[in-house]
Structure formats: C-alpha cells, structure tokens
Amino acid sequence: MPPKRKNDTAIKVEDVGMDVDAVLDSGSEEEARRRTKNRRIKPQRKAKQVSDDEEEEEEDEAPKKRGRKKKPKPQDSDEDDEEDKRSVKSKGSKVSRKKAQKDDSDEESEEDRGKRKKGGAVSKKEKEEQNKDKKGNPKERRRDSKGGDKDKKKKNGKLSSSSDSGESDEDSLSEGELAALKEQVEEKKKLIATLRNKPWRMKRRLVLLKEAQEFVEKFEGALGKGRGRKLYAFKVMMTKKFIKFKRDFENFKTACIPWERKIKEVESHFGSSVASYFIFLRWMYGVNLVLFGLMFGLVVLPEVLMGLPYGSIPRKTVPREEQDSAMDFSVLFDFGGYCKYSILFYGYYNNSPTIGVLKFRLPLSYLLVGVGIFGYSLMVVVRMMARNANEGGDGADEGEFTFSWKMFTSWDYLIGNPETADNKYASITTSFKESIVDEQENQKDENIHLRRFLRVLANLMILCCLGGSGYLIYYAVKRSQEFSKMDPDDLSWLQKNEVEIVMSLLGLVCPPLFETIAELEKYHPRIALKWQLGRIFALFLGNLYTFLFALFDEVTAKLESEKIIKNATEWGLNEYYANYSSFYNTTNVPPPNVDPADVVRGPCWETAVGIEFVKLTVSDIQVTYLTILIGDFLRAVTVRFLNYCWCWDLEAGFPSYAEFDISGNVLGLIFNQGMIWMGAFYAPGLVGLNVLRLLTSMYYQCWAVMACNVPHERVFKASRSNNFYMGLLLLVLFLSLLPVVYTIMTLSPSFDCGPFSGQDKMYDVVMETIEKDLPAFIGNIFTYATNPGLIMPAVLLMVLALYYLNTTSKGYQQANLDLKKKMQMARDEEKNRRNNKDSTNQVMKDLEDLLPNKSLVPPPTEEEPPPPDVVTEKGSKSPKTKPGSATKGVNLQKEVSLAASNPRGPVTRAPGPRGGPPGNTRGPQPGPGRGRGAPPRK
Amino acid sequence: MGNKQTTFTDEQLEAYQDCTFFTRKEILRLHSRYRELAPHLVPLDYTNNPDIRVPLTLIVTMPELKENPFRDRIVETFSEDGQGNLTFNDFVDMFSALCETSPRELKTIYAFKIYDYNRDNFICKEDLEKTLNKLTKGELTPEEVALVCDKAIEEADLDADNKLSFADFENMISKAPDFLSNFHVRI
C-alpha cells in the first residue's frame, strides 16, 4: 500500500495538472513554460551548492524577481506552485543578497532576515517535496535539496551574526525599508491570526507559527523611530498583553458554558435536531439569567436591603382578615397570604422616590428595568437571528442542488449512537428514493378534488378547535371572576385554579388533535411540520390573548372598585383630620394611629395580574413535568417491563417508546418566555422562578430524553427551523410587549400599592425625575426631543432610510439573479460546445451567421468573464481568461468549422480551480511569498 | 490530569491555541482522549513532541467517529501519511477542522478531501458512488445509484467536465443550508 500511495501523491503533484492541462490546453505553451521553469530550477539548485558567483549569474536570468512580497507567478497552475515559488523565493533572496553586498550594512539586517526566513521555508518545503517527489529521480533530488539545505543553513548562521549588528543601527533604516519591514511584520501578524483557518498540516502550522512569532518578536521593536519608538514598543507590548488577556478570557468563557458535556451526550444519541432544543434551552437560560440579574440587582435587592421592612406600612402587611390563613399551604400555594405581600409582587414596593442612604430611586429603577428587560431581550433575539441568518448558507433556490446536497450534507457528523445512525441511514435512503421518484415522474395527482376537499375540511376543523379553545378560556376566566367574588373558603381547589387547568389541558390536548387532523391533508412531512407548528402557535397565541382580554375585564372592574375605596379612604381621612383639628384645635395633626394590617386598601390590580401570571407559569411547569413523567417515563417503564408478559411486542408495536417532540417543546419554551416577559413587570419574582424552572428542566429533560425516548424515525433538520423558532420568539416578544406597554401608558396605577402609587400614570416617574432632579438643560433637551416638530422629521428620515435600503437590496437581488443567469448561460454554452461542437444558443448562432466582419464577435466571450468574478474561487483563472477569449475571437473570425477548437478557449479557463482546495484558498490570501509554498496535498 | 506532571508546556499550549480553534482546556482534553485510545503508546508527557502515531483502527473506535460512515476517510484525510495513522498533531488538526467554530471555507476544503476517495482532486462518479453507498448502506439499486450520481453531477458541475472540481463543490456547498450544522464533530 505505501508505495502505491506515494505514487498517488506524486502523480497528483506532477502529473494530474499537467495531464489535464495537456489535454485541455494546446499543450505546447504549457510545455514550454515547464521547461523554462525546470531550467530555472535546476541551475539554481546547483548554485546553492557552488558559490555566490553563480548565484549572481542566475539572478540575471530573472532580474525582476526582486519584489519579495508579490512574487510574480509565471502562470497559474497550482501543481507548479511549489517549485515555482521556491525558485522565485530563493532568487529573491539571492538578489537581495547581492544588493546587500553592494549596499551598506544597514540593509543587511533586513535582507538577511528575509533570507533566513526564506531559507527556513525553503528547506521545509524541500522536505515536503522529498515526501512527495519520489517519482523521477528521488534520490538525487533529495541529496540535492539536502545539500542546498545545509548550505543555506550555514549561510544563515553566518549572516545572522551580521544581522545582529545590523539591528543595532536600525535607526538609519530608510523610510522605504521601514515601510517594507512594517508591512512584513503586519503580514506576519496577520498570518498568526489566520493560521488556524489554513488547511495545512498541524506540524507545518506550528513551524510557521514559530517562525512568524520569532520574526515579529525580533523586528517589531525595530519599527518606529527615535522618540516614537518607545511608544511603539509600549503599544506592541500592550497589544500582546491584550491578546493574551483576550485568550484567557475566551478560555474562561468557554469554561463557563454549562452543560456542554450533557448536550454532547444527547447530541450523539439523537443527532443535532434534538440537541438544538437543548442548546436553545441553554441560551434561554442565559438570557433569563441576565434578566434575573437586572431585576434582582436593581429592584428586588435594593428594596430588601434599604426599603422599609415587612409590616411597616399597609402594603407590606397581610390584612387582618387574611392573617389567620396567611400561612396555610393551600393559600401560599395559590400565591395568597404572605406570598402576596412579599417582594415577589408589584404591590409590595414602596412609592417613596428615594430609599436608603444611597438615595436609590426605586420607582424609577423599577420602571426602567421593566422596560429594559424588553429592550435587552429584543436586542439579544435580533442579534441571534442575524447570526443564524449568516450561517445558513446563502439560500440557493430549493431544488437546485437537491441530490448533491443530500449526498454531501445529509449525514449528521454528530451522531454517535448506533440506533440513531440506523435511523439516519434509513431516513437518508428514503429521502433519496423519494427524490428519485419525484424526479422520474413529476407529481401525479390521483384525485386532486378529494385532496383539496380534505384539506379544506381539516382546516375548518382546526379553526373550530381554535375558536372553541378560545371560547373555553374566556368562559373559564369569566367564571373565575365570579368565583373570586364569592367567599374563598367555599371554593374547591379545582374552582380556584380553573383557568390555569383549562389552559394547560388545552395545550396538552390540542397539538396531538391537530396532528391527527393533519393526517387528512397528506402533506409532505416537512410542510406538515410547518403547518403543525403554525397551528400550535395560533392556539397558544389565541389562548394567551383571550386570557389577557379576560384579565383586562377584571382589571377594569378592579379599577372601578378601587376608585370607590380610594374615595372612601380619602373621605375617611379628611373626616379624621377635620375631627382631630376641631377636637384638639390644632393644625398639626398626627397621622391616624391605625395598625397597618387594619387599613382599608384597594384591590391592587397589578398584584392580581402578577399572581395570575405566576400561577399560569407554575401550572405550566407542573403540566410539563407531569407529562414527561407520565407520557415518557411511565410509558417507557410499562413498555419495557410489560413486554415480558404481553401478547404483542410492545416495543415495536403500538405504544412503543415516545419520541422527543422538538417542535412542541420549543414552542412551549417560547410561550413560557412570553408569559415571563408579560408578567415580569407585575411580579418581579417571576424571572427568578423562571430561572429555576429552566435550570431544573435542563436536568430533568436531559435525563428524560436519555432514559425514555427513542430517536426520531424521520429526522428533520434543525438548522432551517432555527431562525424560524427565533422568529417566533421575536413575535411572541413583540406580542407580550404590547399589553405591558399599554398598561404602563394608559392605566393608572393603584393608589395604595406599588412603586407608582399616588401617581396618575406610571411613566410620570420619569417625567418627575427629568423635571426635578436633572439639570435644567437636560429637561430642555427632552422637551425639544419630544417636540412633534422634531419627531416627525425623524420618522420621515427613518422611512426614507428604510425605503432606500429596501431599494438597494432589491437592486442587489436583481444583480444576483442576472449573474446567476449568466453563469447558467455560460455553463450551458460550454456543455453544448462540448457535446455538439456547435452553439445551441440561437441568438449566438444568428450572430455568428450574420456578421461577415467578425470584429464584433466578442459578445460570447464578454459574457463569460463575469463568472470568475462572481464565483470567487475562480480568481486564479483570470490571467488565462484573456488568452482564451482572444483565441476564441480569432476562431470565430475564421469559420464555423473551427468551432471544434473553440472549447479549448473556455476550457483552459475552467480548470483553473483544478488546483483543488489548497491553491484556491491560498490564492487570495496575503503574502504567499513568505516562504510557505503550496499547502500539502494528499 | 496534568496535576502532577505537565503534559504540555505553556508555549505548546499557546501554539496549539494559535493554530486551532480550541481553548487550553479542550486541548488538554483532546490529549487525554488521544491517550485513552492507546495508553501504552501515548505518553503523558508531550513536552518534547514525541513522534507517535495511533493507527486508524484505534482512532475509529472513538464514539465521535464510530457511527460515521466516512470515518475511515476522515481519519485518512487528516493523517499525514495518508493511511490513517494519526500523530497528536493530526488528531488535534482533525477535531479543530471539524469543530463548531471553524469557518465554512476550511470545512469545505476538508469535506472535499474526505469525499474525494481516489485523491485525484476531483470528485468523480466513483467517488460519488462510494459516498452514496456508504450513506445508504448499499440499499439503493445500481440503477438508482447511477441516476443519483448523474443527477448530482449535473446539478453541481459548472464546467461540464463530468466531475466535480473543488470550485464546483464549493459553489454547491456554500449554498447548502445544513452543511455547517451537520459537518461538525464535538469533542
């Protein structure tokens, strides 16, 4: 095997390119080039061994190769690159050396360095070549190169001493030299930064890295002159430190990412799609942690530390009539009693503008955090979406690459579990078969009318379900309002929690129902999944909004009753003051001495709303966990153990094990998050609760999925839907933003509870702060900024910008389309030329026939150059494009019979990328001159 | 690991971090994974860069690769001698290229190499057939295989030479939505 392989590579290096070239090209040109190159290379090798004189001679051969950075590559053929570059390089170094001899010693340092570096690179390259070039005269060559190697090293050794001396008087470096040096250093740095992106062997990378680092180390200090030098050195040092710090920070950051191993385990069992749920969950956890930090650090903690303690004022005290039952578990479990009058809810917070010694503005902070949570979430979600959008390919039309995509990208490299792998094999096979069938007969619709009827029917049924569920929720909420008017002791637990139970049950029952109904439609599974997701989304959204509207009814009712209580209290207070002053005949009236627990108070609708949301969240958690426990775990246990004594195979047959429902879980998570967003303003503790929930569900679901689920039979792709989910999240965020902002802007806060009590509107806090506590000019700025005269133009400007961006993007789209079309045309043209040696493009043909004087011929060739520019990897081809097109023009000029030779024109160009991966990627990268040859190929 | 004895010097770790997409911890973990494969062969101390190769048969037993239909090709592609014997450098190289953070371009290059079975720098029909048979465990009939291969070439081949050059491959892959998410291995 080994010899054969060596042969292989050798063939690749030497022959493949040449063969193809020879076939495609006229050949002679290529040959000539090669010959000259060989000529060039051989003497050179000799030269290394012999003496400087010969080198000079040699230098004459290529006097213009001095440029170190941009080595003129004779022509683009990747196979030759290595040799080419080597020759060029050593020549460069020789030239430089000669110059060094001529010039003064200052230059020597730089020259030397270049040489030394090059020497190293060359020797390395030669070593590489040794591995590869075993073909022709391997032994001689090796000796040759080794000789050269040694020789070089010796020289380097010699010269390095002088380079040291050279360094000492670097100050006298000329401007140009300095610039060149600087450029080189920059280049090296760039190389270090991008080294990890290069498709080279690790060994080579390590060597290059070392070289580059040494180089930078050595010559970085040389840059900058006189006084600037110290500063420069300092700057360099700081950047170095900064890089080090950044890396350490990176290390730290990755070390902080939790559950990496857990997710990996899941991933290897279930593939990337299931893992994507857990990654999403983790991401959500991160976002919630930040939200929690905001809420906790800026609202809850200050209130706990600096605010008044429990029992000091009415809003922080359980009312007298509730006190007996305030510690009952059933009450606490419904978030009544002590829970209701705790920091968990809006009502607990005091409305004094500043608290504590720090004069912390709690009400302001409360409002800003409430709004800031939305701002932060919005930013994070949008950023995530943008990142996802970048990743997901540039979205060619579906169907353009059906088969090749299936072939090359369908295997999920993460899979490490035999069962999953089997499923994956099966699903890939099926998908191939489906595609084949599709390909063979494009859609045979047997009974389109029946299908349509069924689909309409299914949609009708689902609409009914949606409407029904909405009504059910509305009804339940209404009923619960009636219940709330009754004495709480008469109500059963069921009656108290009716709304939550109904909502959870609907969420539990409806999705499977939808799935069953969707069977009627007979959509392709992927489309069916989309429909299913859309319907569940509609269900959840509908439910949530019905709930909200019902809640609003309740809130308005509460506002009414609050008004009455407020009037009564005020009246009572006035009465008290009047009596007191008339009785004691003084205007200095002490406040009424009533125990805070006995004070009459309003219903505090904010806390009520907060409690609703918390209850909803808790019941959602309960239902989710119970579903997992019963639906997954119990089912798995039953199937596993009853299988020993059952009449059919339970594992393979009916109940079997559950699959992990990705879409359902993701949607559940999204809606849960929506509730958090909505409720967080009225129940600051909700965020903390959610963090706990996510934390537990991470462990719980990880365990559940590993213990009792089986991999999907039909594996759907995660990546596509990734942004789909994010889009849903964004929508939910927006929809949950609406009611909160609405309540903040329009409803008046309760008069006796919460941080905004006593104000007309919640945002008055901000106004007040601006007016009273900020310098006057800031207030002025705000007045100007909120002036309609300023806002209108701003809005107009934004609209204009939108319009402009939209137009440009459309323009780009059009350009893209055109280029695509051109590429397609070029491709077809070439195919046709190959096949029929004749253009099938009617227009072209006509043109050719029509034009007696073919000076106008270029159009076809003019058409073709663009693709290289479009498809970036073809950059290397461009040098050849011109000759190709020229010959083509000539050919066309002559006769159609010459069309046979035509293909060569274009084709010589086409194989440009033939160099394969290394050449292409290296092409555009900077500084190919610096002693790294073509990457290793295998 | 590495509490009592240093596996790598700091410079080595820095160098590896410069050359790969891994953090320090991950490199150390990679080393321990590498060592697990052949404890008798791989020393704990890597400060002097010992030249040790672990054969392909051991590498492919890693759970990350075990189920991969292309495991042999992957390992071969990344081995310096082309036969699947991996030094630690190659090993790190492999997982670096396949890790989540490595860029699309790099992955494309290696994917191309992996799918290029006969190493002629083109993905030709035989390569496609091999790929397809590995993907489907040979459950397609020869006619179906031929059809799929023809179709795939027809779709992606831009220069009409009936095989996929790297440019063709890159063009095709760059538009694929699932390539990045599927072509990665976590360690």
Short mmCIF file of N, CA, C and O in Angstrom, two decimals, chain B residues 104-151:
data_model
loop_
_atom_site.label_atom_id
_atom_site.label_comp_id
_atom_site.label_asym_id
_atom_site.label_seq_id
_atom_site.Cartn_x
_atom_site.Cartn_y
_atom_site.Cartn_z
N ARG B 104 -16.51 28.07 7.39
CA ARG B 104 -17.07 27.31 6.29
C ARG B 104 -16.02 26.95 5.25
O ARG B 104 -16.01 25.83 4.73
N GLU B 105 -15.12 27.88 4.97
CA GLU B 105 -14.14 27.64 3.92
C GLU B 105 -13.27 26.43 4.26
O GLU B 105 -13.06 25.55 3.44
N LEU B 106 -12.81 26.44 5.50
CA LEU B 106 -11.94 25.34 5.92
C LEU B 106 -12.69 24.02 5.87
O LEU B 106 -12.18 23.01 5.37
N LYS B 107 -13.90 24.06 6.35
CA LYS B 107 -14.68 22.82 6.35
C LYS B 107 -14.92 22.33 4.94
O LYS B 107 -14.90 21.14 4.67
N THR B 108 -15.17 23.29 4.05
CA THR B 108 -15.41 22.89 2.66
C THR B 108 -14.20 22.17 2.10
O THR B 108 -14.33 21.14 1.44
N ILE B 109 -13.02 22.72 2.39
CA ILE B 109 -11.81 22.09 1.86
C ILE B 109 -11.68 20.67 2.36
O ILE B 109 -11.46 19.73 1.59
N TYR B 110 -11.89 20.50 3.65
CA TYR B 110 -11.71 19.16 4.18
C TYR B 110 -12.83 18.23 3.74
O TYR B 110 -12.60 17.04 3.52
N ALA B 111 -14.01 18.77 3.64
CA ALA B 111 -15.10 17.92 3.15
C ALA B 111 -14.78 17.43 1.76
O ALA B 111 -14.98 16.26 1.42
N PHE B 112 -14.27 18.33 0.96
CA PHE B 112 -13.92 17.94 -0.40
C PHE B 112 -12.90 16.83 -0.37
O PHE B 112 -13.02 15.82 -1.07
N LYS B 113 -11.90 16.97 0.48
CA LYS B 113 -10.87 15.94 0.56
C LYS B 113 -11.46 14.62 1.03
O LYS B 113 -11.07 13.55 0.57
N ILE B 114 -12.37 14.73 1.96
CA ILE B 114 -12.94 13.50 2.51
C ILE B 114 -13.74 12.77 1.43
O ILE B 114 -13.66 11.55 1.29
N TYR B 115 -14.49 13.51 0.67
CA TYR B 115 -15.32 12.84 -0.33
C TYR B 115 -14.55 12.47 -1.58
O TYR B 115 -15.07 11.78 -2.45
N ASP B 116 -13.33 12.93 -1.68
CA ASP B 116 -12.52 12.60 -2.84
C ASP B 116 -11.75 11.32 -2.54
O ASP B 116 -10.60 11.35 -2.11
N TYR B 117 -12.39 10.20 -2.80
CA TYR B 117 -11.82 8.93 -2.36
C TYR B 117 -10.49 8.63 -3.04
O TYR B 117 -9.55 8.17 -2.42
N ASN B 118 -10.45 8.85 -4.36
CA ASN B 118 -9.22 8.44 -5.04
C ASN B 118 -8.18 9.56 -5.10
O ASN B 118 -7.19 9.46 -5.80
N ARG B 119 -8.40 10.59 -4.39
CA ARG B 119 -7.41 11.65 -4.19
C ARG B 119 -6.89 12.22 -5.51
O ARG B 119 -5.70 12.47 -5.66
N ASP B 120 -7.76 12.39 -6.45
CA ASP B 120 -7.30 12.99 -7.69
C ASP B 120 -7.73 14.45 -7.79
O ASP B 120 -7.68 15.05 -8.86
N ASN B 121 -8.16 14.99 -6.66
CA ASN B 121 -8.60 16.39 -6.63
C ASN B 121 -9.87 16.64 -7.41
O ASN B 121 -10.21 17.78 -7.71
N PHE B 122 -10.54 15.61 -7.77
CA PHE B 122 -11.87 15.76 -8.35
C PHE B 122 -12.79 14.77 -7.66
O PHE B 122 -12.37 13.69 -7.30
N ILE B 123 -14.02 15.15 -7.52
CA ILE B 123 -14.99 14.16 -7.08
C ILE B 123 -15.63 13.62 -8.34
O ILE B 123 -16.40 14.31 -9.00
N CYS B 124 -15.25 12.42 -8.67
CA CYS B 124 -15.79 11.87 -9.90
C CYS B 124 -16.89 10.86 -9.56
O CYS B 124 -17.29 10.71 -8.42
N LYS B 125 -17.34 10.21 -10.57
CA LYS B 125 -18.51 9.37 -10.37
C LYS B 125 -18.26 8.24 -9.37
O LYS B 125 -19.12 7.92 -8.57
N GLU B 126 -17.06 7.69 -9.44
CA GLU B 126 -16.77 6.59 -8.50
C GLU B 126 -16.83 7.10 -7.06
O GLU B 126 -17.35 6.42 -6.17
N ASP B 127 -16.30 8.28 -6.87
CA ASP B 127 -16.33 8.85 -5.52
C ASP B 127 -17.77 9.01 -5.05
O ASP B 127 -18.11 8.66 -3.93
N LEU B 128 -18.59 9.52 -5.96
CA LEU B 128 -19.99 9.73 -5.60
C LEU B 128 -20.66 8.42 -5.27
O LEU B 128 -21.43 8.31 -4.32
N GLU B 129 -20.35 7.41 -6.09
CA GLU B 129 -20.98 6.12 -5.83
C GLU B 129 -20.59 5.58 -4.47
O GLU B 129 -21.41 5.06 -3.72
N LYS B 130 -19.32 5.72 -4.18
CA LYS B 130 -18.85 5.24 -2.87
C LYS B 130 -19.57 5.99 -1.75
O LYS B 130 -20.05 5.40 -0.78
N THR B 131 -19.61 7.31 -1.91
CA THR B 131 -20.28 8.12 -0.89
C THR B 131 -21.72 7.67 -0.68
O THR B 131 -22.18 7.46 0.43
N LEU B 132 -22.38 7.51 -1.81
CA LEU B 132 -23.81 7.17 -1.75
C LEU B 132 -24.00 5.80 -1.10
O LEU B 132 -24.90 5.62 -0.27
N ASN B 133 -23.16 4.86 -1.48
CA ASN B 133 -23.33 3.53 -0.91
C ASN B 133 -23.06 3.52 0.58
O ASN B 133 -23.69 2.78 1.34
N LYS B 134 -22.13 4.37 1.00
CA LYS B 134 -21.89 4.44 2.45
C LYS B 134 -23.06 5.09 3.15
O LYS B 134 -23.43 4.71 4.26
N LEU B 135 -23.63 6.09 2.52
CA LEU B 135 -24.73 6.83 3.14
C LEU B 135 -25.97 5.98 3.27
O LEU B 135 -26.73 6.13 4.21
N THR B 136 -26.20 5.14 2.29
CA THR B 136 -27.45 4.38 2.31
C THR B 136 -27.22 2.92 2.66
O THR B 136 -28.12 2.10 2.54
N LYS B 137 -26.01 2.61 3.05
CA LYS B 137 -25.65 1.23 3.35
C LYS B 137 -25.97 0.31 2.18
O LYS B 137 -26.42 -0.83 2.37
N GLY B 138 -25.81 0.81 1.01
CA GLY B 138 -25.99 -0.01 -0.19
C GLY B 138 -27.41 -0.48 -0.42
O GLY B 138 -27.62 -1.55 -0.99
N GLU B 139 -28.37 0.31 0.02
CA GLU B 139 -29.75 -0.15 -0.16
C GLU B 139 -30.40 0.34 -1.43
O GLU B 139 -31.55 0.03 -1.69
N LEU B 140 -29.69 1.11 -2.19
CA LEU B 140 -30.23 1.54 -3.47
C LEU B 140 -29.75 0.58 -4.55
O LEU B 140 -28.65 0.04 -4.47
N THR B 141 -30.58 0.40 -5.54
CA THR B 141 -30.18 -0.46 -6.65
C THR B 141 -29.13 0.26 -7.48
O THR B 141 -29.05 1.48 -7.45
N PRO B 142 -28.35 -0.50 -8.22
CA PRO B 142 -27.30 0.14 -9.04
C PRO B 142 -27.86 1.20 -9.98
O PRO B 142 -27.22 2.23 -10.20
N GLU B 143 -29.06 0.95 -10.50
CA GLU B 143 -29.62 1.97 -11.41
C GLU B 143 -29.91 3.26 -10.66
O GLU B 143 -29.63 4.35 -11.14
N GLU B 144 -30.45 3.06 -9.47
CA GLU B 144 -30.76 4.25 -8.68
C GLU B 144 -29.48 5.01 -8.33
O GLU B 144 -29.43 6.24 -8.41
N VAL B 145 -28.47 4.26 -7.96
CA VAL B 145 -27.20 4.89 -7.63
C VAL B 145 -26.69 5.69 -8.83
O VAL B 145 -26.30 6.85 -8.72
N ALA B 146 -26.73 5.06 -9.97
CA ALA B 146 -26.23 5.73 -11.17
C ALA B 146 -27.03 7.00 -11.44
O ALA B 146 -26.46 8.06 -11.74
N LEU B 147 -28.33 6.88 -11.28
CA LEU B 147 -29.18 8.05 -11.54
C LEU B 147 -28.85 9.20 -10.59
O LEU B 147 -28.67 10.35 -11.01
N VAL B 148 -28.75 8.83 -9.32
CA VAL B 148 -28.47 9.87 -8.33
C VAL B 148 -27.12 10.52 -8.61
O VAL B 148 -26.99 11.75 -8.56
N CYS B 149 -26.13 9.71 -8.92
CA CYS B 149 -24.80 10.27 -9.18
C CYS B 149 -24.84 11.18 -10.39
O CYS B 149 -24.28 12.28 -10.38
N ASP B 150 -25.51 10.73 -11.43
CA ASP B 150 -25.62 11.58 -12.63
C ASP B 150 -26.28 12.90 -12.28
O ASP B 150 -25.83 13.97 -12.69
N LYS B 151 -27.34 12.78 -11.52
CA LYS B 151 -28.09 14.00 -11.18
C LYS B 151 -27.23 14.94 -10.36
O LYS B 151 -27.21 16.15 -10.59
#
